[in-house]
Structure formats: structure tokens, C-alpha cells
mmCIF file of C-alpha atoms in Angstrom:
data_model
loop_
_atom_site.group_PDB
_atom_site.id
_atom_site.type_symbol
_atom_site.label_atom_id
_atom_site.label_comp_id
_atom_site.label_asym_id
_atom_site.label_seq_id
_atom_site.Cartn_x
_atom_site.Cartn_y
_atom_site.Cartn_z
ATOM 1 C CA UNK A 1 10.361 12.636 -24.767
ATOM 2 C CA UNK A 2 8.475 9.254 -25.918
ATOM 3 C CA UNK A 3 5.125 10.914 -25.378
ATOM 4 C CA UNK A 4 5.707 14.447 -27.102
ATOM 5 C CA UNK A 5 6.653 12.218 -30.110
ATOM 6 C CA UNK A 6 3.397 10.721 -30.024
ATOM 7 C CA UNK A 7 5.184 7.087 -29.241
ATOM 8 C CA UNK A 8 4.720 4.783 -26.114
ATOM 9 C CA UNK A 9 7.357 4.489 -23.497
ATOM 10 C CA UNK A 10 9.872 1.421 -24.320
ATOM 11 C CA UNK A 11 9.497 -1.908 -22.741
ATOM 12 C CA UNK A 12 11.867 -1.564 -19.518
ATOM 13 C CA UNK A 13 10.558 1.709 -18.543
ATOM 14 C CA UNK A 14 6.999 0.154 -19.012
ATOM 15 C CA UNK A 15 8.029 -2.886 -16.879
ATOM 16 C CA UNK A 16 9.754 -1.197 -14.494
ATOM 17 C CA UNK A 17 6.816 0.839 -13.422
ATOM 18 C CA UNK A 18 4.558 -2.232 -13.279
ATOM 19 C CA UNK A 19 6.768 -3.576 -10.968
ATOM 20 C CA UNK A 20 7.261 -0.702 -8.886
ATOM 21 C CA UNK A 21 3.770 -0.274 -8.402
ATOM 22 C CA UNK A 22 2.430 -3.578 -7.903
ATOM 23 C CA UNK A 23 -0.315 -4.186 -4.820
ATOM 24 C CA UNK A 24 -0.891 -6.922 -2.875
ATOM 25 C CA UNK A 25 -4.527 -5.688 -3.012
ATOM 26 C CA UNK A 26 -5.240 -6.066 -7.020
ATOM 27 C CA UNK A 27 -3.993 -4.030 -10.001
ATOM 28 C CA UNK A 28 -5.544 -1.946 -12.452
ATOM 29 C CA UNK A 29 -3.216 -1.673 -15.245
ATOM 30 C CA UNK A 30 -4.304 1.539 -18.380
ATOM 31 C CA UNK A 31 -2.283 1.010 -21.410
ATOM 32 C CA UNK A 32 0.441 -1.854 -20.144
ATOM 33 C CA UNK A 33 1.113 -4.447 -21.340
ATOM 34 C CA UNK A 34 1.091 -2.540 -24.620
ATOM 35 C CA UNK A 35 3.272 -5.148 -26.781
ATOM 36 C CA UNK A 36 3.742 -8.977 -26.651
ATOM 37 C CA UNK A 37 6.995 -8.895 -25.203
ATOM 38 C CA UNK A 38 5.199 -6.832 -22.148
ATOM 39 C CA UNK A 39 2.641 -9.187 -22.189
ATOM 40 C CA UNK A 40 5.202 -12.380 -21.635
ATOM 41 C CA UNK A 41 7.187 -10.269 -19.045
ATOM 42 C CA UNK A 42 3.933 -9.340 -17.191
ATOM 43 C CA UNK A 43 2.460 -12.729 -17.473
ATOM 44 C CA UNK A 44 5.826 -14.343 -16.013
ATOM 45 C CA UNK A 45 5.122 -11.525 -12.542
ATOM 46 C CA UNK A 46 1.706 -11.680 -11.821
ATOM 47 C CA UNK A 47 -1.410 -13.536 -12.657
ATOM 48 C CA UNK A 48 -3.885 -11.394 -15.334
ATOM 49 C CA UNK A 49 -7.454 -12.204 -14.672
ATOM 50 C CA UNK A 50 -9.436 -9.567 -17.138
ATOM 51 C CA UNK A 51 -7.655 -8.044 -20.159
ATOM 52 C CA UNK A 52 -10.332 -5.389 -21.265
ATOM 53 C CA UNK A 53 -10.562 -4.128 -24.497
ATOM 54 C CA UNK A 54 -12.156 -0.946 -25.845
ATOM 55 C CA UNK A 55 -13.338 -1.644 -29.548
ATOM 56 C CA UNK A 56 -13.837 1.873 -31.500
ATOM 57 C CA UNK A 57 -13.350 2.509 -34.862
ATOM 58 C CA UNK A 58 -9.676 4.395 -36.143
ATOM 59 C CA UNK A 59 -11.773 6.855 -37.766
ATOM 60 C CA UNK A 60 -13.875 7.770 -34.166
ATOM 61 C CA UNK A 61 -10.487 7.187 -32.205
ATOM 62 C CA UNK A 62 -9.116 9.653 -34.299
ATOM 63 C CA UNK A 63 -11.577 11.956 -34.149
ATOM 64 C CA UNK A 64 -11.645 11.943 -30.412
ATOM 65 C CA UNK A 65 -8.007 12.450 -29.987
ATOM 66 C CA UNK A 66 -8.551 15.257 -32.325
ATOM 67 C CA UNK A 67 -11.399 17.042 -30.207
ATOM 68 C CA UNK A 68 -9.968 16.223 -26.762
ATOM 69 C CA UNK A 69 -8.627 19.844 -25.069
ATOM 70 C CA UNK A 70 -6.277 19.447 -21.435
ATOM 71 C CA UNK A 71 -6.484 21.618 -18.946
ATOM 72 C CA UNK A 72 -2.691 22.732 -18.264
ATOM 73 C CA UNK A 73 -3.817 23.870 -14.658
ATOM 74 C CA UNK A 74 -6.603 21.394 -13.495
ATOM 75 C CA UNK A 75 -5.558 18.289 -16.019
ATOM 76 C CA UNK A 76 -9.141 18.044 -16.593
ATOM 77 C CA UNK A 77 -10.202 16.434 -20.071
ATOM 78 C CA UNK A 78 -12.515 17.880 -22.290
ATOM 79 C CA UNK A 79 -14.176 16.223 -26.071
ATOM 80 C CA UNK A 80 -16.714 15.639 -28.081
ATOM 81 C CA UNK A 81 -18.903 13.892 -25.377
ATOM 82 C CA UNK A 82 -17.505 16.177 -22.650
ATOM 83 C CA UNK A 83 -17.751 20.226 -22.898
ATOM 84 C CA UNK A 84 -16.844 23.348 -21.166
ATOM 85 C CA UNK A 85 -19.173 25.349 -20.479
ATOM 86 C CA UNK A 86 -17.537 27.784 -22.409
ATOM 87 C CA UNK A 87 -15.613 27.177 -25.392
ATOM 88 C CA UNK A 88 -11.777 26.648 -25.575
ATOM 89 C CA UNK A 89 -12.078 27.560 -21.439
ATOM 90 C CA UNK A 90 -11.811 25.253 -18.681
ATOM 91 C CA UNK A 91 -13.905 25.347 -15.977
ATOM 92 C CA UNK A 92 -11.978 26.504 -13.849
ATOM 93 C CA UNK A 93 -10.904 29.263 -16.237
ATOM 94 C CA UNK A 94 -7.624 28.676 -17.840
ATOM 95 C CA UNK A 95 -7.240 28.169 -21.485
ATOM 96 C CA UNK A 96 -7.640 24.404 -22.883
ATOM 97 C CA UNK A 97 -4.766 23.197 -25.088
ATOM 98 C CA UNK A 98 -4.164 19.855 -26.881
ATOM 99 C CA UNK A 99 -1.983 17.504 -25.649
ATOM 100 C CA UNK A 100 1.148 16.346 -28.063
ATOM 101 C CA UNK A 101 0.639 13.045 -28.176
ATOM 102 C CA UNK A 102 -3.004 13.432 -29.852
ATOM 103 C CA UNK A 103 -1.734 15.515 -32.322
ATOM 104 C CA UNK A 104 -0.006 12.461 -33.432
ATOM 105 C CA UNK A 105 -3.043 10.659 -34.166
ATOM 106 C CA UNK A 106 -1.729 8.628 -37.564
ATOM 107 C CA UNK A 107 1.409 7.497 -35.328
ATOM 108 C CA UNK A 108 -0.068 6.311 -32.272
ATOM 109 C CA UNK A 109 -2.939 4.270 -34.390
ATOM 110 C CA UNK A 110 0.050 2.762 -36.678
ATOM 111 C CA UNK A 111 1.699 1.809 -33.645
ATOM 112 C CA UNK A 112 -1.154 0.360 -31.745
ATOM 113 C CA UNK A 113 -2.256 -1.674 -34.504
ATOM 114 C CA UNK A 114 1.763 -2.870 -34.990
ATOM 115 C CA UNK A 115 2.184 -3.390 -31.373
ATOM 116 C CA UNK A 116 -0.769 -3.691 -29.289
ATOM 117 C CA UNK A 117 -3.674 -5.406 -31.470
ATOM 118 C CA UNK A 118 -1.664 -8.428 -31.656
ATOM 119 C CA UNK A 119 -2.920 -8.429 -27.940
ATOM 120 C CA UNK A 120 -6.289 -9.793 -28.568
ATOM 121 C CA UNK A 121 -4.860 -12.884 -30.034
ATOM 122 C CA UNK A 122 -2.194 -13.286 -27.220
ATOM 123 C CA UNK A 123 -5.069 -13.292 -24.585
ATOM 124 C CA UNK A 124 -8.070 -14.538 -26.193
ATOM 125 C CA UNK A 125 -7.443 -17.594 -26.068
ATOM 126 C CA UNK A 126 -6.850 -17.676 -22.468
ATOM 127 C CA UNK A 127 -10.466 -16.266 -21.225
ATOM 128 C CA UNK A 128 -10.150 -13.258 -19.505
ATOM 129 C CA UNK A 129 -10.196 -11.482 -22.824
ATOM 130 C CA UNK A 130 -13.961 -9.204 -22.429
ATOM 131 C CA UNK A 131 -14.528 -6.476 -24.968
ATOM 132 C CA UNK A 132 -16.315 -3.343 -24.416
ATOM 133 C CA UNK A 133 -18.280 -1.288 -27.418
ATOM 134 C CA UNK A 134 -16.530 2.460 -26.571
ATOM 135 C CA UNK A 135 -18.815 3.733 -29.413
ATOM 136 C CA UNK A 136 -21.523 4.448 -26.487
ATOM 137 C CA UNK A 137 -22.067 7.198 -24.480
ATOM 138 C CA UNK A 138 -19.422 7.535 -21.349
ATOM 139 C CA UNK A 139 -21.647 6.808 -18.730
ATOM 140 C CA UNK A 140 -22.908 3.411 -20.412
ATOM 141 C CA UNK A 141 -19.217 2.706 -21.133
ATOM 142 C CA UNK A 142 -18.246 3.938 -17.775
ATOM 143 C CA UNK A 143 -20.901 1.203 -16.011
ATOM 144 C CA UNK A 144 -19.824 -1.894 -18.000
ATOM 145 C CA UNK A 145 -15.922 -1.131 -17.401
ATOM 146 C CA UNK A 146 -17.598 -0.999 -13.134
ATOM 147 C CA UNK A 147 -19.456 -4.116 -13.664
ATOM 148 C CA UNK A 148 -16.777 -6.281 -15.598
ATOM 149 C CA UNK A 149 -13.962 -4.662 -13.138
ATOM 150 C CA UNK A 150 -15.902 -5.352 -9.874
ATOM 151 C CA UNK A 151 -17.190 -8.751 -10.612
ATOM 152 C CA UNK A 152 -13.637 -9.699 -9.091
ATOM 153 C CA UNK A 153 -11.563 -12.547 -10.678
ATOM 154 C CA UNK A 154 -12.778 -14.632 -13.323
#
């Protein structure tokens, strides 16, 4: 219901699934802790060594929510950088659709920037704040998210 609205999931559900799916063997956490109250809960339950942050433009994040097409069957992602080999058609050969959230594009920036910027500042000054440029191709992306990921704690 969050999602289709093009809003993030609330604090206790957010929470709750970080704690449900904690590992004794390391955590990679995509998109939590997306607030500062997240942030001070997470920081209280485990110990964050690398906060990564993907710097892009709103106009290019935008645009890439806007061009990325979901494969209903496969949950494959297709954009701008990524094609089908033929268009509006996965590969596997069902029909590509958008998913709801990115046609809330305006929504999900205004609440990132309300919400989750204020991020940066909450971790910066504690070091294992590393930002990546995401205006480069995926596979140069892809290698520096490897090499700052498996250079282990900081």
C-alpha cells in the first residue's frame, strides 16, 4: 500500500525487518535506514561500518525511474543503460510494465530529500560515509560498489 503510493514503508515495519533479518555473517542493508530516526534505532542494534551513497542528479534520477520497464513474470529490470532486445518485450517474452512507485517520481525525490539526505550529515562525520558517482556506466558503478563493499570493515 506504501509502495503503490510511491512512499517508503514507515519506521517499525522498516525496523522490524532489519531485525528479522540480521546475520551473524555481515549485512547488506538497500534503502534502510532511510530516515534519522532509523538511523538512531539501527545504530543502537548493530555496528554500521560503510554507509554508501549514490550521488546522481534529481533530474537523471528522474529520468531513470521514468525509463525503467519490470518484468511482471521474470522481475527483470530494464532502462536507459539496460535494453531488451526488443522493445517494450522482456526477454523472456512477456510484456514490460512500469512499476508504481516510479511513476511517482516528484514524491519519492521530495521525500528522499525530506527524509533521507539528512543522512549524509548524520554519518559523515563518523567515517564510514564513501560516495559513489552513479552518473557512470553500470559496470564502472557496479565495480566500485564490489571494491568499497569487499574491502571488509573500515
Amino acid at each position: 500500500k506504501y509502495i503503490k503510493k510511491g512512499y517508503f514503508f514507515p519506521d517499525d515495519i522498516a525496523i522490524d525487518f532489519v531485525k528479522k533479518n540480521l546475520s551473524d555473517l555481515g549485512n547488506i542493508f538497500d534503502g534502510v535506514p532511510r530516515n534519522i530516526a532509523q538511523a538512531k534505532i539501527m545504530d543502537q542494534i548493530i555496528t554500521i561500518d560503510l554507509v554508501i551513497e549514490l550521488e546522481l542528479k534529481k533530474e537523471d534520477v528522474l529520468s531513470r525511474m521514468n525509463a525503467r520497464l519490470t518484468c511482471p513474470k521474470c522481475k527483470r529490470t530494464y532502462g536507459s543503460a539496460i535494453a531488451s532486445k526488443v522493445d517494450g518485450v522482456c526477454d523472456c517474452g512477456t510484456s514490460l510494465t512500469t512499476r508504481e512507485e516510479d511513476r511517482q517520481g516528484e514524491i519519492r525525490w521530495a521525500d528522499y530529500m525530506e527524509k533521507t539526505f539528512p543522512l549524509i550529515a548524520h554519518y559523515k562525520p563518523t567515517g564510514v560515509m564513501k560516495r559513489i558517482n552513479a552518473d557512470q556506466k553500470p559496470s564502472v558503478v557496479s565495480f566500485e560498489l564490489y571494491h568499497l563493499v569487499s574491502r571488509g570493515p573500515l
